[in-house]
Amino acid sequence: MRGTGKAEIFVMLAHPVAHAKSPGIFNEIFEQKGLDSLMVPLSCRPEDFEAFWAGITAAENIRGVIISVPYKVAVYHKCSAAHDRAARVESANSVRRLPDGSWYADNFDGVGFIDALKANGHQIAGRRILQVGAGGAGASLAYCLAEAGADEIRLTDIDTARAGKLAALVGRAFPKCRIQVGEAEPSGMHMAINATPVGMHAGDPLPLDVSRLTPDMTVVDIIMEPAETALLRAAKGIGCRVQPGRPMMDFQVRAMSEFFDIEGKDRGHG
Amino acid sequence: MRGTGKAEIFVMLAHPVAHAKSPGIFNEIFEQKGLDSLMVPLSCRPEDFEAFWAGITAAENIRGVIISVPYKVAVYHKCSAAHDRAARVESANSVRRLPDGSWYADNFDGVGFIDALKANGHQIAGRRILQVGAGGAGASLAYCLAEAGADEIRLTDIDTARAGKLAALVGRAFPKCRIQVGEAEPSGMHMAINATPVGMHAGDPLPLDVSRLTPDMTVVDIIMEPAETALLRAAKGIGCRVQPGRPMMDFQVRAMSEFFDIEGKDRGHG
C-alpha cells in the first residue's frame, strides 16, 4: 500500500499548483510499480517562498522536488551543485537531496523535448530550426537544440533583447550552431517550434507566420493543453509533420524518474 | 485517481516518522472513499523545527497536520486558537488551517480513548480508576476521564512531581472528580489504565502491580504494538476484561476525519 510512514516523499512545487500534471502522473507510476512513494503537490505565494523552501529543506525525508512556474530560477539558486543543463540557464526543474542535506539541481525541459523529437523520428543534427520564444523553457530548448547538433537556429521573442541575450549565450556555448535573432517566420527552415504559451487560450493569435510553412517542414508545439493547438491544426492542413507537447512531458517524466532513482536501483533496494 | 495537482494535502509530523501508523491509515481511507487527498508523513530534526513549521505554514494548500512525538507541545504554541482539550494540556495532535492562514489546535488523544472505551461497553461515569503515566498522552487521558464523570482517579508516574502537578490541574478543572497521586496498584479500583510506553519492548517490567488485580476489574493499555502486552496477558489470566490500544487509534482517526472534514461535507462539495 502507498503512503505509509516509511513512504519516500517527493514534492511538486508550483504557484498555482492545481493544474500541474506531474503529481498525478508520478503517483500513477508509483501505484503501478507498487512503490511506497508520494508526489505531493505544494504551492506557496511568492512572498513566502524563502520560508517555504527553508521548511522543505528541513523536512529530512523529502528526497526530491519537481519545480514549475514561477520558482525554477529561485530554486536553482538554493542548490549547492547543479548539472550544466541547469547551470547554463540558471533554472532547476528537478532537485534531489545530497548526502549533506543540500540540493542538486537539474533541468529536463530541453532533455524531454529532444528525446521526444528523436523518439518520433525527427532529426535535429544538421537542421535549420525556427524557435519562437526565448523565455524559461525556450532557453532550455535552444541550448539542447544546439547541443544536439542543429545547424542553424532562428530565434525570436516579443522581447527582442531577451532573444538576443539567449542567442549570444547559446552561440558562445555551441559555436558550431549558427544562432541569430530573426522574425517569427519559417522560410528556409526544416522545423518550426513554438516555445511560448501563445495558443493555450481560445482566441490567441498564431505564434508564427503559418503562411510561410511548406509541407516538407516539421512543426512542434510545447503546449500540452489543448493537445492540438491552432498552430498544429494549421500546419497539418498545409501537410507538415507535427508534434504536440505531451510527448515532451512523457520523456521528462522518464528522465526525472531516473534522476530521482524512484525504484531505488542505485540504492541497492530496488 | 489520488494525488493530482488538485489534491487536498495533509501532513503527519513526527520524528522519526517511519513507524507512524496514521499516514497509512488515512491514505487507505482516502483510497476507499475515492478522495483526491494525501496524508504525507514528514519528519524534521528538533533543531530544524522552527524552519520546518514556517515552511508548512507557507505551503498554502496544506489543510491540516497530525502531530506526534516530539512536537505536540511545540505545534500547540504555534496555533492562533485551540479547543479546550488542546489548551488545557498545551498540546496539539491535530491542527487545521483557519481562513486567515493560521492554525487551530485540537487534541484527540483523550477523545479517542474515551470513545473506544464507551464503544466497547466500558463505563467511566462513577468509576474509580488507576491511571499509570502522567506524560503527554496521560495528561489528555486524565482530563477526559474526569470530564467523562470518573468518580476517583489514582494517578501515578515515575516522576511524582509531574503526577502531582497534573492531578492538581485536573482536580481544579473537574472538582467533582477526586484525583490524587498514589501507588501503581489497583486495589479498590474498577479500572486500571497503562498510559506509559512500558510494555512496548520485550523484557519491559509490568507497569503496575498485577498481583492486586481482581476478576471484576477492567484493564486498559494504550500501547498498540504489541497488540497484547504482558499487562493485558496477565490481566486476562486473572479473568479481567481487557482493552488494547488499537481501538483508541481507530476512534481518534474517526474524530480527526471529522475535524479535517476530509469529505468536504462542511464545505459544500462533499
Coordinates of N, CA and C in Angstrom, one line a residue, chain B residues 29-151:
Chain B
I29 N -8.0 5.2 3.8 CA -9.3 5.8 3.8 C -9.6 6.6 2.6
F30 N -8.6 7.5 2.2 CA -8.8 8.3 1.0 C -9.0 7.4 -0.2
E31 N -8.3 6.4 -0.3 CA -8.4 5.4 -1.4 C -9.8 4.8 -1.4
Q32 N -10.2 4.3 -0.3 CA -11.5 3.7 -0.2 C -12.7 4.6 -0.5
K33 N -12.5 5.9 -0.1 CA -13.6 6.8 -0.3 C -13.5 7.5 -1.7
G34 N -12.4 7.2 -2.4 CA -12.2 7.8 -3.7 C -11.9 9.3 -3.6
L35 N -11.2 9.7 -2.5 CA -10.9 11.1 -2.4 C -9.5 11.4 -3.0
D36 N -9.4 12.6 -3.6 CA -8.2 13.1 -4.1 C -7.4 13.8 -3.0
S37 N -6.9 13.1 -2.0 CA -6.3 13.6 -0.9 C -5.0 12.8 -0.5
L38 N -4.1 13.4 0.1 CA -2.9 12.7 0.5 C -2.5 13.0 2.0
M39 N -2.1 12.0 2.7 CA -1.6 12.2 4.1 C -0.1 12.0 4.0
V40 N 0.7 13.0 4.1 CA 2.1 12.9 3.8 C 2.9 12.8 5.1
P41 N 3.6 11.7 5.3 CA 4.5 11.6 6.5 C 5.7 12.5 6.3
L42 N 6.0 13.4 7.3 CA 7.2 14.2 7.2 C 7.9 14.2 8.6
S43 N 9.2 14.4 8.5 CA 10.0 14.4 9.7 C 11.0 15.5 9.7
C44 N 11.3 16.1 10.8 CA 12.4 17.1 10.9 C 13.1 16.9 12.2
R45 N 14.4 17.3 12.2 CA 15.1 17.2 13.5 C 14.7 18.4 14.4
P46 N 14.7 18.1 15.7 CA 14.2 19.2 16.6 C 14.9 20.5 16.4
E47 N 16.2 20.6 16.1 CA 16.8 21.9 15.9 C 16.3 22.6 14.6
D48 N 15.6 21.8 13.7 CA 15.1 22.4 12.5 C 13.6 22.7 12.6
F49 N 13.0 22.5 13.7 CA 11.5 22.6 13.8 C 11.0 23.9 13.4
E50 N 11.6 25.0 13.9 CA 11.1 26.3 13.6 C 11.0 26.6 12.1
A51 N 12.1 26.3 11.4 CA 12.1 26.4 10.0 C 11.1 25.5 9.3
F52 N 11.0 24.3 9.8 CA 10.0 23.3 9.2 C 8.6 23.9 9.3
W53 N 8.3 24.3 10.5 CA 6.9 24.8 10.7 C 6.6 26.0 9.9
A54 N 7.5 26.9 9.8 CA 7.3 28.1 9.0 C 7.0 27.7 7.5
G55 N 7.7 26.7 7.1 CA 7.6 26.2 5.7 C 6.2 25.5 5.5
I56 N 5.8 24.8 6.5 CA 4.5 24.1 6.4 C 3.4 25.2 6.4
T57 N 3.6 26.2 7.1 CA 2.6 27.3 7.2 C 2.6 28.1 5.8
A58 N 3.7 28.2 5.2 CA 3.8 28.9 3.9 C 3.2 28.1 2.8
A59 N 3.2 26.8 3.0 CA 2.6 25.9 1.9 C 1.1 26.0 2.0
E60 N 0.5 26.9 1.1 CA -0.8 27.3 1.3 C -1.9 26.2 1.1
N61 N -1.5 25.2 0.4 CA -2.5 24.1 0.1 C -2.5 23.0 1.1
I62 N -1.7 23.1 2.2 CA -1.7 22.1 3.3 C -2.9 22.5 4.2
R63 N -3.9 21.6 4.3 CA -5.1 21.9 5.0 C -5.0 21.5 6.5
G64 N -4.2 20.5 6.8 CA -4.2 20.1 8.2 C -2.9 19.2 8.5
V65 N -2.6 19.1 9.8 CA -1.4 18.4 10.2 C -1.8 17.5 11.4
I66 N -1.4 16.3 11.4 CA -1.4 15.4 12.6 C 0.0 15.4 13.2
I67 N 0.0 15.6 14.5 CA 1.3 15.7 15.2 C 1.5 14.6 16.2
S68 N 2.7 14.1 16.2 CA 3.1 13.1 17.2 C 4.4 13.5 17.8
V69 N 4.9 12.6 18.6 CA 6.2 12.8 19.4 C 7.3 13.3 18.5
P70 N 8.1 14.3 18.8 CA 8.1 15.1 20.0 C 7.5 16.5 19.8
Y71 N 6.6 16.7 18.9 CA 6.2 18.0 18.5 C 4.8 18.5 18.9
K72 N 4.1 17.8 19.8 CA 2.7 18.2 20.1 C 2.7 19.5 20.9
V73 N 3.6 19.7 21.8 CA 3.6 20.9 22.6 C 4.1 22.1 21.7
A74 N 5.2 21.9 20.9 CA 5.7 23.0 20.1 C 4.7 23.4 19.1
V75 N 3.9 22.5 18.5 CA 2.9 22.9 17.5 C 1.8 23.6 18.2
Y76 N 1.4 23.1 19.3 CA 0.3 23.8 20.1 C 0.6 25.3 20.2
H77 N 1.9 25.6 20.5 CA 2.3 27.0 20.7 C 2.4 27.8 19.5
K78 N 2.3 27.2 18.3 CA 2.3 27.9 17.0 C 0.8 28.3 16.6
C79 N -0.2 27.8 17.3 CA -1.6 28.0 16.9 C -2.2 29.3 17.4
S80 N -3.1 29.8 16.6 CA -3.7 31.1 17.0 C -5.0 30.9 17.8
A81 N -5.5 29.6 17.8 CA -6.7 29.3 18.5 C -6.7 27.8 18.8
A82 N -7.5 27.4 19.8 CA -7.4 26.0 20.2 C -8.7 25.6 20.9
H83 N -9.1 24.3 20.7 CA -10.1 23.7 21.6 C -9.6 23.6 23.0
D84 N -10.5 23.6 23.9 CA -10.1 23.5 25.3 C -9.3 22.2 25.6
R85 N -9.7 21.1 24.9 CA -9.0 19.8 25.0 C -7.5 19.9 24.8
A86 N -7.1 20.8 23.8 CA -5.7 21.0 23.5 C -5.1 22.1 24.4
A87 N -5.9 23.1 24.7 CA -5.4 24.2 25.5 C -5.0 23.7 26.9
R88 N -5.9 22.9 27.5 CA -5.6 22.5 28.9 C -4.4 21.6 29.1
V89 N -4.0 21.0 28.0 CA -2.7 20.2 28.1 C -1.6 20.9 27.3
E90 N -1.9 22.0 26.8 CA -0.9 22.8 25.9 C -0.2 21.8 24.9
S91 N -1.1 21.1 24.2 CA -0.5 20.0 23.3 C -1.5 19.8 22.2
A92 N -1.0 19.8 21.0 CA -1.9 19.6 19.8 C -1.5 18.3 19.1
N93 N -2.5 17.4 18.9 CA -2.2 16.3 18.0 C -2.8 16.4 16.6
S94 N -3.6 17.5 16.4 CA -4.2 17.8 15.1 C -4.4 19.3 15.0
V95 N -4.0 19.9 13.9 CA -4.3 21.3 13.6 C -4.8 21.4 12.2
R96 N -5.7 22.4 12.1 CA -6.3 22.6 10.8 C -6.2 24.1 10.4
R97 N -6.2 24.4 9.1 CA -5.9 25.8 8.6 C -7.2 26.6 8.9
L98 N -7.0 27.8 9.4 CA -8.1 28.8 9.5 C -8.1 29.7 8.3
P99 N -9.2 30.4 8.0 CA -9.3 31.2 6.8 C -8.1 32.2 6.7
D100 N -7.6 32.7 7.8 CA -6.5 33.7 7.7 C -5.1 33.0 7.5
G101 N -5.1 31.7 7.3 CA -3.8 31.0 7.1 C -3.2 30.5 8.4
S102 N -3.7 30.9 9.5 CA -3.1 30.5 10.8 C -3.7 29.1 11.2
W103 N -3.3 28.6 12.3 CA -3.7 27.2 12.7 C -4.6 27.1 13.9
Y104 N -5.6 26.2 13.9 CA -6.5 25.9 15.0 C -6.1 24.5 15.6
A105 N -5.8 24.5 16.9 CA -5.4 23.2 17.5 C -6.5 22.4 18.2
D106 N -6.4 21.1 18.1 CA -7.2 20.2 18.9 C -6.4 19.0 19.3
N107 N -6.9 18.2 20.2 CA -6.2 17.1 20.7 C -7.1 15.9 20.9
F108 N -7.0 14.9 20.2 CA -8.0 13.8 20.2 C -7.4 12.5 21.0
D109 N -6.3 12.7 21.7 CA -5.8 11.5 22.4 C -6.8 11.0 23.4
G110 N -7.3 11.9 24.2 CA -8.3 11.5 25.2 C -9.6 11.2 24.6
V111 N -10.0 11.9 23.6 CA -11.3 11.7 22.9 C -11.4 10.2 22.4
G112 N -10.3 9.9 21.7 CA -10.3 8.5 21.1 C -10.3 7.5 22.1
F113 N -9.6 7.7 23.2 CA -9.5 6.8 24.3 C -10.9 6.6 25.0
I114 N -11.6 7.7 25.3 CA -12.9 7.6 25.9 C -13.9 7.0 24.9
D115 N -13.9 7.4 23.7 CA -14.8 6.8 22.7 C -14.6 5.3 22.5
A116 N -13.4 4.9 22.5 CA -13.1 3.5 22.4 C -13.6 2.7 23.6
L117 N -13.4 3.2 24.8 CA -13.9 2.6 26.0 C -15.4 2.4 25.9
K118 N -16.1 3.5 25.6 CA -17.6 3.5 25.6 C -18.1 2.6 24.6
A119 N -17.4 2.6 23.4 CA -17.9 1.7 22.3 C -17.8 0.2 22.7
N120 N -16.9 -0.1 23.6 CA -16.7 -1.5 24.0 C -17.4 -1.7 25.3
G121 N -18.3 -0.8 25.7 CA -19.2 -1.1 26.8 C -18.6 -0.8 28.2
H122 N -17.4 -0.1 28.2 CA -16.8 0.2 29.5 C -17.3 1.5 30.0
Q123 N -17.9 1.5 31.2 CA -18.4 2.7 31.8 C -17.3 3.5 32.5
I124 N -17.4 4.8 32.4 CA -16.5 5.6 33.1 C -17.1 6.4 34.2
A125 N -18.4 6.9 33.9 CA -19.1 7.7 34.9 C -19.2 7.0 36.2
G126 N -18.8 7.6 37.3 CA -19.0 7.0 38.7 C -17.9 5.9 39.0
R127 N -16.9 5.7 38.1 CA -15.9 4.7 38.4 C -14.7 5.2 39.1
R128 N -14.0 4.3 39.7 CA -12.7 4.6 40.4 C -11.6 4.0 39.5
I129 N -10.7 4.8 39.1 CA -9.7 4.4 38.0 C -8.3 4.6 38.5
L130 N -7.4 3.6 38.3 CA -6.0 3.8 38.4 C -5.4 4.1 37.1
Q131 N -4.7 5.3 37.0 CA -4.0 5.6 35.7 C -2.5 5.7 36.0
V132 N -1.8 4.9 35.3 CA -0.3 4.9 35.4 C 0.2 5.7 34.2
G133 N 0.9 6.8 34.5 CA 1.5 7.6 33.4 C 0.8 8.9 33.4
A134 N 1.6 10.0 33.6 CA 1.1 11.4 33.6 C 1.9 12.2 32.6
G135 N 2.4 11.6 31.5 CA 3.1 12.3 30.5 C 2.1 13.0 29.5
G136 N 2.5 13.1 28.2 CA 1.7 13.8 27.2 C 0.4 13.1 27.0
A137 N 0.4 11.9 26.6 CA -0.9 11.2 26.4 C -1.7 11.0 27.7
G138 N -0.9 10.8 28.8 CA -1.6 10.6 30.1 C -2.3 11.8 30.6
A139 N -1.8 13.0 30.3 CA -2.5 14.3 30.7 C -3.8 14.4 29.9
S140 N -3.8 14.1 28.6 CA -5.1 14.1 27.9 C -6.1 13.1 28.5
L141 N -5.6 11.9 28.8 CA -6.5 10.9 29.3 C -7.1 11.3 30.6
A142 N -6.3 11.8 31.6 CA -6.8 12.2 32.9 C -7.9 13.2 32.8
Y143 N -7.6 14.2 32.0 CA -8.7 15.3 31.8 C -10.0 14.7 31.3
C144 N -9.8 13.8 30.3 CA -11.0 13.3 29.6 C -11.7 12.3 30.5
L145 N -11.0 11.5 31.4 CA -11.7 10.6 32.3 C -12.5 11.4 33.3
A146 N -11.9 12.5 33.8 CA -12.6 13.4 34.8 C -13.8 14.0 34.2
E147 N -13.6 14.5 32.9 CA -14.7 15.1 32.2 C -15.8 14.1 31.9
A148 N -15.5 12.8 31.7 CA -16.5 11.8 31.5 C -17.1 11.3 32.7
G149 N -16.8 11.9 33.9 CA -17.5 11.6 35.1 C -16.9 10.6 36.0
A150 N -15.6 10.3 35.8 CA -14.9 9.3 36.7 C -15.1 9.8 38.2
D151 N -15.4 8.9 39.1 CA -15.6 9.3 40.5 C -14.2 9.6 41.2

